[in-house]
Amino acid sequence: MLQFLKESTFRANDVFTRSIGILSRHYISIAGLCLLLFLVSNLSTLLSIYFDGYANLLKVGMLLLFVFLYFSLQLVLLKRAVHLVKEEPSIGVWKYLPSFWQFSQYIGGLIVYSILAGFVYLLMYVLCFPLLYLGIDIDTVRNEIHPFLTGIVMLIVVLRTIFYPFFIIEQQAGTFKAYKFSVALTRGNVFRLAMIVFTVAFTHLLMVSAEYFDYFLIAKIFSVINSFVMIPMVSVVMSVVYVDMMKNYAGSDDPSLIDNLI
């Protein structure tokens, strides 16, 4: 176990070292895309307030437009990061744009994830129900035990499916096939992925904590750090991990979901 922890820590450090090098050389292009994401997100909030009194058809149209722009930019960011990690020859700007098929598959993946999250949420309530007969207070079950168990399960789900967008933009895989590829790729690597994810999410956790304790100025500082340092870093880090794991992937071109779940 100690050897496993040592090896995992070494690999995580290697990932971060390489990611910092890539980000430092290409910060403008990566951070520029993150800035666009930041502007689209905040502009959509401001316009939703401005168009509050307008017709519902116009508001729905604006919503669809910003959803398309925001998630398309996310795919562009991932494709750009993978391109830099692979050190491939320069391509035109338009080639980074996702096709409508890729966009629809990505949105389909988000819908599947939302349905799965709802299912896990309800399932945890069912599994927690017997605790009431053991004398545990219902408020404790509802406000502490259930959120904790749901969070643990959803964390595992996120770690196992985290690479599905990469397979959509890189392998032209459909939603379900991309999920199967991600589950197969992450088999046996959940602990290493958890170390990396917790490290890059640390600043976000600090921001949430500052907001919870009403330290608004500190929360804003961490928000800026997240937008222009951590989000670019996360994109590069996950791209490095994806490329490295794909080099060692020895599974089939159509992996079985059941065989790779455990």
XYZ file of C-alpha atoms in Angstrom:
262
model
C 0.000 0.000 0.000
C 2.831 2.405 0.839
C 4.473 1.644 -2.494
C 1.143 2.284 -4.253
C 0.752 5.654 -2.498
C 4.336 6.584 -3.343
C 3.832 5.678 -7.006
C 0.513 7.544 -7.172
C 2.031 10.662 -5.601
C 4.954 10.557 -8.021
C 2.666 10.278 -11.034
C 0.456 13.096 -9.759
C 3.500 15.328 -9.267
C 4.697 14.487 -12.778
C 1.279 15.407 -14.207
C 1.265 18.774 -12.454
C 4.862 19.544 -13.442
C 4.146 18.899 -17.120
C 0.827 20.753 -16.955
C 2.433 23.852 -15.443
C 5.031 23.809 -18.224
C 2.389 23.554 -20.953
C 0.192 26.216 -19.365
C 3.082 28.642 -18.910
C 3.979 28.353 -22.615
C 0.400 28.670 -23.891
C -1.318 30.616 -21.135
C -2.763 33.317 -23.420
C -4.682 30.897 -25.633
C -5.959 28.739 -22.754
C -6.792 31.652 -20.423
C -8.389 33.506 -23.340
C -10.897 30.695 -23.764
C -11.524 30.670 -20.003
C -12.110 34.427 -20.167
C -14.707 33.884 -22.881
C -16.405 31.270 -20.676
C -16.356 33.736 -17.797
C -17.840 36.528 -19.935
C -20.543 34.325 -21.462
C -21.581 33.060 -18.023
C -21.774 36.534 -16.457
C -23.317 38.161 -19.523
C -26.083 35.565 -19.564
C -26.870 36.387 -15.917
C -26.987 40.130 -16.605
C -29.126 39.758 -19.723
C -31.541 37.421 -17.949
C -32.217 40.264 -15.497
C -32.442 42.857 -18.307
C -34.879 40.771 -20.405
C -36.991 39.761 -17.404
C -40.011 41.711 -18.625
C -39.800 40.590 -22.258
C -41.694 37.812 -24.014
C -40.957 34.239 -22.970
C -40.054 33.279 -26.549
C -37.212 35.814 -26.578
C -35.955 34.642 -23.172
C -35.976 31.002 -24.273
C -34.104 31.941 -27.433
C -31.447 33.810 -25.435
C -31.143 30.873 -23.047
C -30.555 28.417 -25.885
C -28.013 30.764 -27.457
C -25.962 31.095 -24.272
C -26.162 27.351 -23.581
C -24.830 26.696 -27.077
C -22.032 29.254 -26.708
C -20.985 28.158 -23.210
C -20.794 24.415 -23.836
C -19.254 24.883 -27.289
C -16.483 26.942 -25.671
C -15.948 24.153 -23.140
C -15.405 21.657 -25.962
C -13.082 24.096 -27.759
C -11.069 24.470 -24.538
C -10.725 20.698 -24.120
C -9.757 20.181 -27.756
C -7.180 22.963 -27.560
C -5.696 21.521 -24.356
C -5.418 18.007 -25.827
C -3.828 19.452 -28.970
C -1.172 21.222 -26.893
C -0.469 18.147 -24.770
C 0.030 15.988 -27.870
C 2.274 18.712 -29.359
C 0.537 18.338 -32.712
C 1.136 20.775 -35.599
C -0.825 24.014 -35.461
C -4.327 23.933 -36.939
C -6.725 26.684 -37.876
C -9.017 28.254 -35.312
C -12.153 26.945 -37.026
C -10.997 23.332 -36.692
C -11.294 23.610 -32.914
C -15.013 24.305 -33.172
C -17.137 21.240 -32.369
C -19.567 19.932 -34.933
C -23.268 19.985 -34.137
C -23.102 16.202 -33.678
C -20.315 16.510 -31.094
C -22.205 19.268 -29.315
C -25.415 17.226 -29.192
C -23.560 14.168 -27.864
C -21.930 16.289 -25.168
C -25.287 17.731 -24.104
C -26.701 14.208 -24.160
C -23.946 13.175 -21.765
C -24.869 15.990 -19.387
C -28.509 14.888 -19.492
C -27.513 11.288 -18.741
C -25.401 12.517 -15.835
C -28.322 14.568 -14.472
C -30.644 11.548 -14.640
C -28.009 9.395 -12.947
C -27.543 12.002 -10.199
C -31.287 12.036 -9.555
C -31.363 8.243 -9.409
C -28.466 8.140 -6.920
C -30.154 10.845 -4.827
C -33.346 8.798 -4.523
C -31.488 5.500 -4.055
C -29.538 6.903 -1.113
C -32.818 7.913 0.532
C -34.053 4.338 0.179
C -30.824 2.915 1.609
C -30.874 5.419 4.483
C -34.483 4.670 5.412
C -33.654 1.677 7.698
C -31.510 4.005 9.820
C -34.705 5.565 11.155
C -35.630 2.232 12.738
C -32.247 2.182 14.474
C -33.206 5.323 16.373
C -31.258 7.855 14.295
C -33.037 11.221 14.096
C -34.684 11.984 10.743
C -33.010 15.405 10.540
C -29.606 13.754 10.996
C -30.356 11.292 8.212
C -31.747 13.970 5.884
C -29.193 16.741 6.506
C -25.993 14.811 7.269
C -25.920 11.102 6.409
C -27.847 11.246 3.134
C -25.864 14.192 1.633
C -22.590 12.574 2.692
C -23.384 9.176 1.117
C -24.788 10.829 -2.018
C -21.653 12.956 -2.337
C -19.367 9.912 -2.024
C -21.249 7.941 -4.666
C -21.457 10.897 -7.069
C -17.745 11.583 -6.615
C -17.024 8.028 -7.772
C -19.420 8.501 -10.695
C -17.672 11.730 -11.702
C -14.229 10.117 -11.508
C -15.317 7.156 -13.644
C -17.045 9.275 -16.315
C -14.823 12.359 -16.285
C -13.241 11.632 -19.684
C -16.410 11.149 -21.717
C -16.120 14.602 -23.430
C -12.599 13.717 -24.577
C -13.835 10.604 -26.375
C -16.552 12.637 -28.082
C -14.127 15.232 -29.458
C -11.154 12.894 -30.005
C -12.646 9.526 -30.970
C -15.969 10.740 -32.412
C -17.748 8.432 -29.971
C -21.432 8.758 -29.199
C -22.661 9.588 -25.711
C -23.036 6.052 -24.360
C -19.914 4.744 -26.058
C -17.948 7.704 -24.660
C -19.216 6.826 -21.184
C -18.168 3.194 -21.659
C -14.720 4.260 -22.832
C -14.324 6.542 -19.808
C -15.348 3.784 -17.382
C -12.904 1.381 -19.054
C -10.083 3.931 -19.076
C -10.458 4.833 -15.395
C -10.659 1.249 -14.155
C -7.988 0.811 -11.483
C -7.070 4.522 -11.552
C -9.786 6.026 -9.343
C -7.444 6.750 -6.429
C -4.889 8.549 -8.622
C -7.651 10.562 -10.283
C -9.086 11.469 -6.876
C -5.705 12.832 -5.760
C -5.447 14.991 -8.872
C -9.058 16.220 -8.743
C -8.862 17.133 -5.049
C -5.643 19.046 -5.650
C -6.986 21.150 -8.502
C -10.334 21.671 -6.705
C -8.697 22.967 -3.531
C -9.058 26.646 -4.481
C -12.722 26.139 -5.345
C -13.296 24.561 -1.925
C -11.652 27.598 -0.321
C -13.955 29.902 -2.297
C -17.057 27.958 -1.219
C -15.877 28.023 2.393
C -15.292 31.792 2.234
C -18.793 32.319 0.828
C -20.271 30.096 3.542
C -18.620 32.157 6.291
C -19.594 35.453 4.550
C -16.022 36.481 3.664
C -17.153 38.020 0.378
C -13.887 39.792 -0.508
C -11.862 36.620 0.013
C -14.459 34.657 -1.950
C -14.125 37.091 -4.881
C -10.339 36.756 -4.817
C -10.611 32.970 -4.957
C -13.220 33.320 -7.714
C -10.742 35.268 -9.867
C -8.017 32.709 -9.123
C -10.408 29.922 -10.129
C -11.390 31.623 -13.374
C -7.938 32.547 -14.639
C -5.591 30.070 -12.967
C -7.337 26.934 -11.770
C -9.806 26.407 -14.636
C -7.022 26.666 -17.258
C -4.925 24.389 -15.057
C -7.728 21.837 -14.725
C -8.175 21.713 -18.510
C -4.493 21.053 -19.094
C -4.132 18.603 -16.194
C -7.059 16.451 -17.304
C -5.806 16.535 -20.892
C -2.371 15.342 -19.753
C -3.973 12.533 -17.740
C -6.210 11.557 -20.668
C -3.337 11.436 -23.164
C -1.122 9.440 -20.777
C -3.849 6.943 -19.946
C -4.760 6.486 -23.611
C -1.152 5.542 -24.349
C -1.493 2.687 -21.863
C -5.053 1.715 -22.749
C -5.211 -1.896 -23.872
C -8.981 -2.362 -23.921
C -11.259 -3.049 -26.860
C -12.770 -0.562 -29.285
C -16.182 -1.254 -27.759
C -15.604 -1.918 -24.041
C -18.201 -3.636 -21.921
C -19.721 -1.352 -19.295
C -20.509 -4.168 -16.850
C -17.015 -5.706 -17.007
C -15.317 -2.373 -16.259
C -17.562 -1.056 -13.479
C -15.523 -2.738 -10.727
